[in-house]
PDB file of C-alpha atoms in Angstrom:
ATOM      1  CA  GLU C   1       8.625 -49.623  85.584  1.00 96.00           C
ATOM      2  CA  VAL C   2       9.914 -48.809  82.106  1.00 96.00           C
ATOM      3  CA  GLN C   3      11.147 -45.241  81.987  1.00 97.00           C
ATOM      4  CA  LEU C   4      13.469 -42.822  80.256  1.00 98.00           C
ATOM      5  CA  VAL C   5      14.962 -40.085  82.424  1.00 98.00           C
ATOM      6  CA  GLN C   6      16.510 -37.064  80.734  1.00 98.00           C
ATOM      7  CA  SER C   7      19.051 -34.571  81.964  1.00 98.00           C
ATOM      8  CA  GLY C   8      18.002 -31.181  83.256  1.00 98.00           C
ATOM      9  CA  ALA C   9      17.276 -27.890  81.542  1.00 98.00           C
ATOM     10  CA  GLU C  10      20.183 -26.036  79.937  1.00 98.00           C
ATOM     11  CA  ALA C  11      20.836 -22.350  79.266  1.00 98.00           C
ATOM     12  CA  LYS C  12      23.628 -21.735  76.756  1.00 98.00           C
ATOM     13  CA  LYS C  13      25.079 -19.015  74.581  1.00 98.00           C
ATOM     14  CA  PRO C  14      25.303 -19.190  70.784  1.00 98.00           C
ATOM     15  CA  GLY C  15      28.436 -20.993  69.660  1.00 98.00           C
ATOM     16  CA  GLN C  16      28.697 -23.165  72.757  1.00 98.00           C
ATOM     17  CA  SER C  17      28.584 -26.955  72.685  1.00 98.00           C
ATOM     18  CA  LEU C  18      26.085 -29.123  74.531  1.00 98.00           C
ATOM     19  CA  LYS C  19      25.380 -32.797  75.196  1.00 98.00           C
ATOM     20  CA  ILE C  20      22.100 -33.901  76.778  1.00 98.00           C
ATOM     21  CA  SER C  21      21.308 -37.389  77.996  1.00 98.00           C
ATOM     22  CA  CYS C  22      18.513 -39.945  78.254  1.00 98.00           C
ATOM     23  CA  GLN C  23      18.904 -42.929  80.590  1.00 98.00           C
ATOM     24  CA  GLY C  24      16.658 -45.968  80.301  1.00 98.00           C
ATOM     25  CA  SER C  25      15.611 -48.288  83.092  1.00 97.00           C
ATOM     26  CA  GLY C  26      13.175 -51.137  83.692  1.00 97.00           C
ATOM     27  CA  TYR C  27      13.886 -52.854  80.384  1.00 97.00           C
ATOM     28  CA  ASN C  28      16.711 -54.219  78.215  1.00 97.00           C
ATOM     29  CA  PHE C  29      17.895 -50.831  76.943  1.00 97.00           C
ATOM     30  CA  ALA C  30      20.311 -52.259  74.382  1.00 96.00           C
ATOM     31  CA  ASN C  31      17.630 -54.003  72.329  1.00 95.00           C
ATOM     32  CA  TYR C  32      15.334 -51.046  71.642  1.00 96.00           C
ATOM     33  CA  TRP C  33      15.839 -48.185  69.211  1.00 97.00           C
ATOM     34  CA  VAL C  34      15.848 -44.761  70.890  1.00 98.00           C
ATOM     35  CA  ALA C  35      14.489 -41.689  69.093  1.00 98.00           C
ATOM     36  CA  TRP C  36      15.126 -37.994  69.643  1.00 98.00           C
ATOM     37  CA  VAL C  37      12.298 -35.558  68.951  1.00 98.00           C
ATOM     38  CA  ARG C  38      12.406 -31.744  68.886  1.00 98.00           C
ATOM     39  CA  GLN C  39       9.582 -29.424  69.912  1.00 98.00           C
ATOM     40  CA  MET C  40      10.230 -25.742  69.356  1.00 98.00           C
ATOM     41  CA  PRO C  41       8.291 -23.290  71.558  1.00 97.00           C
ATOM     42  CA  GLY C  42       4.585 -23.441  70.720  1.00 96.00           C
ATOM     43  CA  LYS C  43       5.198 -25.788  67.793  1.00 98.00           C
ATOM     44  CA  GLY C  44       4.729 -29.444  66.868  1.00 98.00           C
ATOM     45  CA  LEU C  45       6.886 -32.540  67.119  1.00 98.00           C
ATOM     46  CA  GLU C  46       9.808 -33.211  64.761  1.00 98.00           C
ATOM     47  CA  TRP C  47      11.681 -36.500  64.584  1.00 98.00           C
ATOM     48  CA  MET C  48      15.461 -35.969  64.613  1.00 98.00           C
ATOM     49  CA  GLY C  49      16.869 -39.481  64.512  1.00 98.00           C
ATOM     50  CA  PHE C  50      17.057 -42.998  65.925  1.00 97.00           C
ATOM     51  CA  ILE C  51      19.909 -44.981  67.451  1.00 98.00           C
ATOM     52  CA  TYR C  52      20.163 -48.709  68.162  1.00 97.00           C
ATOM     53  CA  PRO C  53      22.272 -49.261  71.297  1.00 97.00           C
ATOM     54  CA  VAL C  54      23.444 -52.753  70.376  1.00 96.00           C
ATOM     55  CA  ASP C  55      25.641 -51.522  67.522  1.00 96.00           C
ATOM     56  CA  SER C  56      25.147 -47.723  67.569  1.00 97.00           C
ATOM     57  CA  ASP C  57      23.397 -47.895  64.172  1.00 97.00           C
ATOM     58  CA  THR C  58      22.090 -44.338  63.760  1.00 98.00           C
ATOM     59  CA  ARG C  59      19.457 -43.040  61.358  1.00 97.00           C
ATOM     60  CA  TYR C  60      18.991 -39.289  61.001  1.00 97.00           C
ATOM     61  CA  ASN C  61      16.149 -37.242  59.639  1.00 97.00           C
ATOM     62  CA  PRO C  62      17.853 -35.541  56.655  1.00 96.00           C
ATOM     63  CA  SER C  63      16.734 -32.186  58.078  1.00 97.00           C
ATOM     64  CA  PHE C  64      18.948 -32.728  61.125  1.00 98.00           C
ATOM     65  CA  GLU C  65      21.889 -34.644  59.685  1.00 97.00           C
ATOM     66  CA  GLY C  66      25.085 -32.716  60.217  1.00 97.00           C
ATOM     67  CA  GLN C  67      23.403 -30.400  62.724  1.00 97.00           C
ATOM     68  CA  VAL C  68      23.445 -32.770  65.711  1.00 98.00           C
ATOM     69  CA  THR C  69      25.128 -36.007  66.764  1.00 98.00           C
ATOM     70  CA  ILE C  70      23.287 -38.906  68.369  1.00 98.00           C
ATOM     71  CA  SER C  71      25.318 -41.401  70.367  1.00 98.00           C
ATOM     72  CA  VAL C  72      24.894 -44.079  73.027  1.00 98.00           C
ATOM     73  CA  ASP C  73      26.760 -45.670  75.931  1.00 97.00           C
ATOM     74  CA  LYS C  74      25.536 -49.233  76.396  1.00 95.00           C
ATOM     75  CA  SER C  75      27.405 -49.601  79.675  1.00 95.00           C
ATOM     76  CA  THR C  76      25.213 -46.968  81.321  1.00 97.00           C
ATOM     77  CA  ASP C  77      22.005 -47.467  79.274  1.00 98.00           C
ATOM     78  CA  THR C  78      22.233 -43.845  78.148  1.00 98.00           C
ATOM     79  CA  ALA C  79      21.610 -42.155  74.827  1.00 98.00           C
ATOM     80  CA  TYR C  80      22.927 -38.695  73.992  1.00 98.00           C
ATOM     81  CA  LEU C  81      22.135 -35.777  71.735  1.00 98.00           C
ATOM     82  CA  GLN C  82      24.847 -33.219  71.167  1.00 98.00           C
ATOM     83  CA  TRP C  83      25.602 -29.987  69.381  1.00 98.00           C
ATOM     84  CA  ALA C  84      29.059 -28.708  68.462  1.00 98.00           C
ATOM     85  CA  ARG C  85      27.941 -25.089  68.077  1.00 98.00           C
ATOM     86  CA  LEU C  86      24.517 -24.039  69.302  1.00 98.00           C
ATOM     87  CA  GLN C  87      22.381 -21.447  67.567  1.00 98.00           C
ATOM     88  CA  ALA C  88      19.421 -19.478  68.893  1.00 98.00           C
ATOM     89  CA  SER C  89      17.206 -21.580  66.626  1.00 98.00           C
ATOM     90  CA  ASP C  90      18.133 -24.675  68.671  1.00 98.00           C
ATOM     91  CA  THR C  91      15.989 -23.330  71.505  1.00 98.00           C
ATOM     92  CA  ALA C  92      13.442 -26.091  72.073  1.00 98.00           C
ATOM     93  CA  THR C  93      12.389 -28.981  74.254  1.00 98.00           C
ATOM     94  CA  TYR C  94      14.011 -32.248  73.254  1.00 98.00           C
ATOM     95  CA  TYR C  95      12.447 -35.603  73.998  1.00 98.00           C
ATOM     96  CA  CYS C  96      13.902 -39.066  73.838  1.00 98.00           C
ATOM     97  CA  ALA C  97      11.547 -41.978  73.242  1.00 98.00           C
ATOM     98  CA  ARG C  98      11.708 -45.742  72.925  1.00 97.00           C
ATOM     99  CA  ARG C  99      10.557 -47.741  69.928  1.00 96.00           C
ATOM    100  CA  GLY C 100       8.869 -50.620  71.673  1.00 94.00           C
ATOM    101  CA  ARG C 101       6.588 -53.430  70.624  1.00 92.00           C
ATOM    102  CA  ILE C 102       2.963 -53.964  71.589  1.00 90.00           C
ATOM    103  CA  SER C 103       1.258 -57.148  70.437  1.00 87.00           C
ATOM    104  CA  GLY C 104       4.161 -57.669  68.055  1.00 86.00           C
ATOM    105  CA  MET C 105       3.852 -54.245  66.455  1.00 87.00           C
ATOM    106  CA  TYR C 106       6.485 -51.532  66.585  1.00 90.00           C
ATOM    107  CA  VAL C 107       5.410 -48.300  68.260  1.00 94.00           C
ATOM    108  CA  VAL C 108       7.049 -45.374  70.057  1.00 96.00           C
ATOM    109  CA  ASP C 109       5.587 -46.127  73.452  1.00 96.00           C
ATOM    110  CA  VAL C 110       7.705 -44.608  76.224  1.00 97.00           C
ATOM    111  CA  TRP C 111       8.904 -41.000  76.361  1.00 98.00           C
ATOM    112  CA  GLY C 112      11.355 -39.130  78.513  1.00 98.00           C
ATOM    113  CA  GLN C 113      10.172 -36.076  80.415  1.00 98.00           C
ATOM    114  CA  GLY C 114      11.937 -33.694  78.027  1.00 98.00           C
ATOM    115  CA  THR C 115      14.979 -31.423  78.271  1.00 98.00           C
ATOM    116  CA  THR C 116      14.491 -27.727  77.619  1.00 98.00           C
ATOM    117  CA  VAL C 117      17.420 -26.058  75.905  1.00 98.00           C
ATOM    118  CA  THR C 118      17.549 -22.260  75.762  1.00 98.00           C
ATOM    119  CA  VAL C 119      20.163 -20.585  73.577  1.00 98.00           C
ATOM    120  CA  SER C 120      20.487 -16.852  74.040  1.00 98.00           C
ATOM    121  CA  SER C 121      23.225 -14.279  74.141  1.00 96.00           C
TER     122      SER C 121
ATOM    123  CA  GLU Z   1       9.182 -38.153  52.031  1.00 88.00           C
ATOM    124  CA  ILE Z   2       5.752 -38.777  53.511  1.00 94.00           C
ATOM    125  CA  VAL Z   3       3.838 -35.724  54.711  1.00 97.00           C
ATOM    126  CA  MET Z   4       1.166 -36.065  57.408  1.00 98.00           C
ATOM    127  CA  THR Z   5      -1.622 -33.463  57.441  1.00 98.00           C
ATOM    128  CA  GLN Z   6      -4.012 -33.087  60.367  1.00 98.00           C
ATOM    129  CA  SER Z   7      -7.325 -31.257  60.348  1.00 97.00           C
ATOM    130  CA  PRO Z   8      -8.705 -29.145  61.746  1.00 97.00           C
ATOM    131  CA  ALA Z   9      -5.927 -27.228  63.454  1.00 97.00           C
ATOM    132  CA  THR Z  10      -8.258 -26.345  66.343  1.00 97.00           C
ATOM    133  CA  LEU Z  11     -11.534 -27.803  67.596  1.00 97.00           C
ATOM    134  CA  SER Z  12     -13.660 -25.875  70.098  1.00 96.00           C
ATOM    135  CA  VAL Z  13     -15.967 -28.304  71.872  1.00 96.00           C
ATOM    136  CA  SER Z  14     -17.806 -28.843  75.141  1.00 95.00           C
ATOM    137  CA  PRO Z  15     -17.322 -31.575  77.736  1.00 95.00           C
ATOM    138  CA  GLY Z  16     -19.540 -34.521  76.853  1.00 96.00           C
ATOM    139  CA  ASP Z  17     -19.252 -33.927  73.093  1.00 96.00           C
ATOM    140  CA  THR Z  18     -17.957 -36.492  70.629  1.00 97.00           C
ATOM    141  CA  VAL Z  19     -15.188 -35.301  68.323  1.00 97.00           C
ATOM    142  CA  THR Z  20     -13.449 -36.687  65.256  1.00 98.00           C
ATOM    143  CA  LEU Z  21      -9.916 -35.700  64.316  1.00 98.00           C
ATOM    144  CA  SER Z  22      -8.506 -36.381  60.858  1.00 98.00           C
ATOM    145  CA  CYS Z  23      -5.050 -37.286  59.627  1.00 98.00           C
ATOM    146  CA  ARG Z  24      -4.065 -37.735  55.998  1.00 98.00           C
ATOM    147  CA  ALA Z  25      -0.856 -39.241  54.613  1.00 98.00           C
ATOM    148  CA  SER Z  26       0.616 -38.034  51.318  1.00 97.00           C
ATOM    149  CA  GLN Z  27       1.016 -41.667  50.248  1.00 96.00           C
ATOM    150  CA  SER Z  28      -0.234 -45.006  51.507  1.00 95.00           C
ATOM    151  CA  ILE Z  29       1.196 -46.069  54.882  1.00 93.00           C
ATOM    152  CA  SER Z  30      -0.979 -49.153  55.355  1.00 91.00           C
ATOM    153  CA  ASN Z  31      -1.822 -49.130  59.093  1.00 92.00           C
ATOM    154  CA  GLY Z  32       1.483 -47.687  60.288  1.00 93.00           C
ATOM    155  CA  LEU Z  33      -0.095 -44.848  62.257  1.00 96.00           C
ATOM    156  CA  ALA Z  34      -0.185 -43.850  65.889  1.00 97.00           C
ATOM    157  CA  TRP Z  35      -2.039 -41.138  67.807  1.00 98.00           C
ATOM    158  CA  TYR Z  36      -0.674 -39.222  70.789  1.00 98.00           C
ATOM    159  CA  LEU Z  37      -2.101 -36.762  73.271  1.00 98.00           C
ATOM    160  CA  GLN Z  38       0.085 -33.969  74.628  1.00 98.00           C
ATOM    161  CA  LYS Z  39      -0.715 -31.598  77.452  1.00 98.00           C
ATOM    162  CA  THR Z  40       1.238 -28.409  78.023  1.00 96.00           C
ATOM    163  CA  GLY Z  41       4.603 -29.073  79.612  1.00 96.00           C
ATOM    164  CA  GLN Z  42       4.298 -32.850  79.317  1.00 98.00           C
ATOM    165  CA  PRO Z  43       5.659 -35.420  76.874  1.00 98.00           C
ATOM    166  CA  PRO Z  44       3.302 -37.017  74.357  1.00 98.00           C
ATOM    167  CA  LYS Z  45       1.266 -39.982  75.560  1.00 98.00           C
ATOM    168  CA  LEU Z  46       0.514 -42.906  73.273  1.00 98.00           C
ATOM    169  CA  LEU Z  47      -3.216 -43.470  72.660  1.00 98.00           C
ATOM    170  CA  ILE Z  48      -3.540 -45.580  69.518  1.00 98.00           C
ATOM    171  CA  TYR Z  49      -1.073 -47.718  67.546  1.00 97.00           C
ATOM    172  CA  ALA Z  50      -1.402 -49.569  64.242  1.00 95.00           C
ATOM    173  CA  ALA Z  51      -4.239 -47.166  63.361  1.00 96.00           C
ATOM    174  CA  SER Z  52      -6.921 -48.793  65.503  1.00 97.00           C
ATOM    175  CA  ASN Z  53      -5.396 -50.462  68.564  1.00 97.00           C
ATOM    176  CA  ARG Z  54      -5.721 -48.772  71.946  1.00 97.00           C
ATOM    177  CA  ALA Z  55      -2.526 -48.666  73.977  1.00 96.00           C
ATOM    178  CA  PRO Z  56      -2.612 -50.358  77.393  1.00 94.00           C
ATOM    179  CA  GLY Z  57      -4.526 -48.314  79.932  1.00 96.00           C
ATOM    180  CA  VAL Z  58      -6.174 -45.979  77.400  1.00 98.00           C
ATOM    181  CA  PRO Z  59      -9.915 -45.489  78.027  1.00 97.00           C
ATOM    182  CA  ASP Z  60     -12.289 -46.994  75.472  1.00 97.00           C
ATOM    183  CA  ARG Z  61     -13.746 -43.569  74.665  1.00 98.00           C
ATOM    184  CA  PHE Z  62     -10.709 -43.221  72.385  1.00 98.00           C
ATOM    185  CA  SER Z  63     -10.945 -45.089  69.083  1.00 98.00           C
ATOM    186  CA  GLY Z  64      -8.934 -45.005  65.883  1.00 98.00           C
ATOM    187  CA  SER Z  65      -9.760 -46.089  62.365  1.00 98.00           C
ATOM    188  CA  GLY Z  66      -8.486 -45.933  58.812  1.00 97.00           C
ATOM    189  CA  SER Z  67      -5.815 -47.363  56.579  1.00 96.00           C
ATOM    190  CA  GLY Z  68      -3.841 -46.311  53.538  1.00 96.00           C
ATOM    191  CA  THR Z  69      -3.955 -42.511  53.527  1.00 97.00           C
ATOM    192  CA  GLU Z  70      -6.995 -41.538  55.611  1.00 98.00           C
ATOM    193  CA  PHE Z  71      -7.195 -41.935  59.389  1.00 98.00           C
ATOM    194  CA  THR Z  72      -9.436 -40.706  62.173  1.00 98.00           C
ATOM    195  CA  LEU Z  73      -9.329 -40.493  65.937  1.00 98.00           C
ATOM    196  CA  THR Z  74     -12.715 -40.334  67.650  1.00 98.00           C
ATOM    197  CA  ILE Z  75     -13.116 -39.257  71.248  1.00 97.00           C
ATOM    198  CA  SER Z  76     -16.516 -40.043  72.693  1.00 96.00           C
ATOM    199  CA  THR Z  77     -17.985 -38.130  75.622  1.00 95.00           C
ATOM    200  CA  LEU Z  78     -15.096 -35.714  76.070  1.00 96.00           C
ATOM    201  CA  GLN Z  79     -13.793 -35.457  79.608  1.00 96.00           C
ATOM    202  CA  SER Z  80     -12.050 -32.411  81.052  1.00 94.00           C
ATOM    203  CA  GLU Z  81      -8.681 -34.193  80.929  1.00 95.00           C
ATOM    204  CA  ASP Z  82      -9.043 -34.755  77.165  1.00 97.00           C
ATOM    205  CA  PHE Z  83      -8.543 -31.084  76.280  1.00 96.00           C
ATOM    206  CA  ALA Z  84      -5.049 -31.150  74.783  1.00 97.00           C
ATOM    207  CA  VAL Z  85      -3.156 -31.310  71.496  1.00 98.00           C
ATOM    208  CA  TYR Z  86      -3.396 -34.531  69.471  1.00 98.00           C
ATOM    209  CA  TYR Z  87      -0.731 -35.670  67.031  1.00 98.00           C
ATOM    210  CA  CYS Z  88      -0.794 -38.413  64.458  1.00 98.00           C
ATOM    211  CA  GLN Z  89       2.483 -40.097  63.635  1.00 97.00           C
ATOM    212  CA  GLN Z  90       3.527 -42.305  60.758  1.00 96.00           C
ATOM    213  CA  TYR Z  91       6.277 -44.794  61.521  1.00 92.00           C
ATOM    214  CA  ARG Z  92       8.391 -46.697  59.071  1.00 89.00           C
ATOM    215  CA  THR Z  93       9.667 -50.021  60.309  1.00 86.00           C
ATOM    216  CA  TRP Z  94      12.850 -50.124  58.210  1.00 88.00           C
ATOM    217  CA  PRO Z  95      14.881 -48.105  58.140  1.00 89.00           C
ATOM    218  CA  PRO Z  96      13.226 -46.667  61.249  1.00 91.00           C
ATOM    219  CA  ALA Z  97      11.758 -43.210  60.784  1.00 92.00           C
ATOM    220  CA  LEU Z  98       8.904 -41.116  62.103  1.00 95.00           C
ATOM    221  CA  THR Z  99       6.777 -38.340  60.655  1.00 97.00           C
ATOM    222  CA  PHE Z 100       4.362 -36.310  62.763  1.00 98.00           C
ATOM    223  CA  GLY Z 101       1.304 -34.407  61.722  1.00 98.00           C
ATOM    224  CA  GLY Z 102       1.048 -30.764  62.708  1.00 98.00           C
ATOM    225  CA  GLY Z 103      -1.378 -31.457  65.544  1.00 98.00           C
ATOM    226  CA  THR Z 104      -5.003 -30.676  66.396  1.00 98.00           C
ATOM    227  CA  LYS Z 105      -5.747 -28.645  69.504  1.00 98.00           C
ATOM    228  CA  VAL Z 106      -8.972 -29.650  71.242  1.00 98.00           C
ATOM    229  CA  GLU Z 107     -10.057 -26.701  73.373  1.00 96.00           C
ATOM    230  CA  ILE Z 108     -13.019 -25.881  75.568  1.00 92.00           C
ATOM    231  CA  LYS Z 109     -15.710 -23.888  73.775  1.00 90.00           C
TER     232      LYS Z 109
END
């Protein structure tokens, strides 16, 4: 079964750092782009960026560039999303997702279960 | 930057109804559009890709159409499990990028 499993919920204070993870299984993780998507409480979905595990090629949504860092560890089939200094406005659920192919067409087809990050003093 | 606009924001309908959700792109995206369903506390689930292709395992009461800038998702004979939020998503092949619409909530009247 193809799946992405994310790390558990986090409660942090403003100014702290954080790194959350997304581990793939059931497929050749290295050959598929992985996306990160933010969903603030009660709001819609926002694409943050993509990373390609083979060479760590990373593409950010300009709205998130410089605010977060996306990375990957091919040896453990795991992608990461990290913050150097959290703010209350980073409170959200974060999803990772795979860009797969169906009938030769690219599509974001598999999603992790989400990681809820709460930032509060 | 492409902007995706969904309408209406909320649809109040009854089980058994047929509904049509709309999604408009600010510029032509050919057929590079997907539709997702999201229930509270769950990740999005892929319904439609390439504007009109049902994802594996998706019931045939879900159908997508459109190209260019205007797209629709039709749900025939609404079932209780279909009450959720629906998002359209534009995807650019290269460099890879995604843009989501704001969502349409389908609620029970």
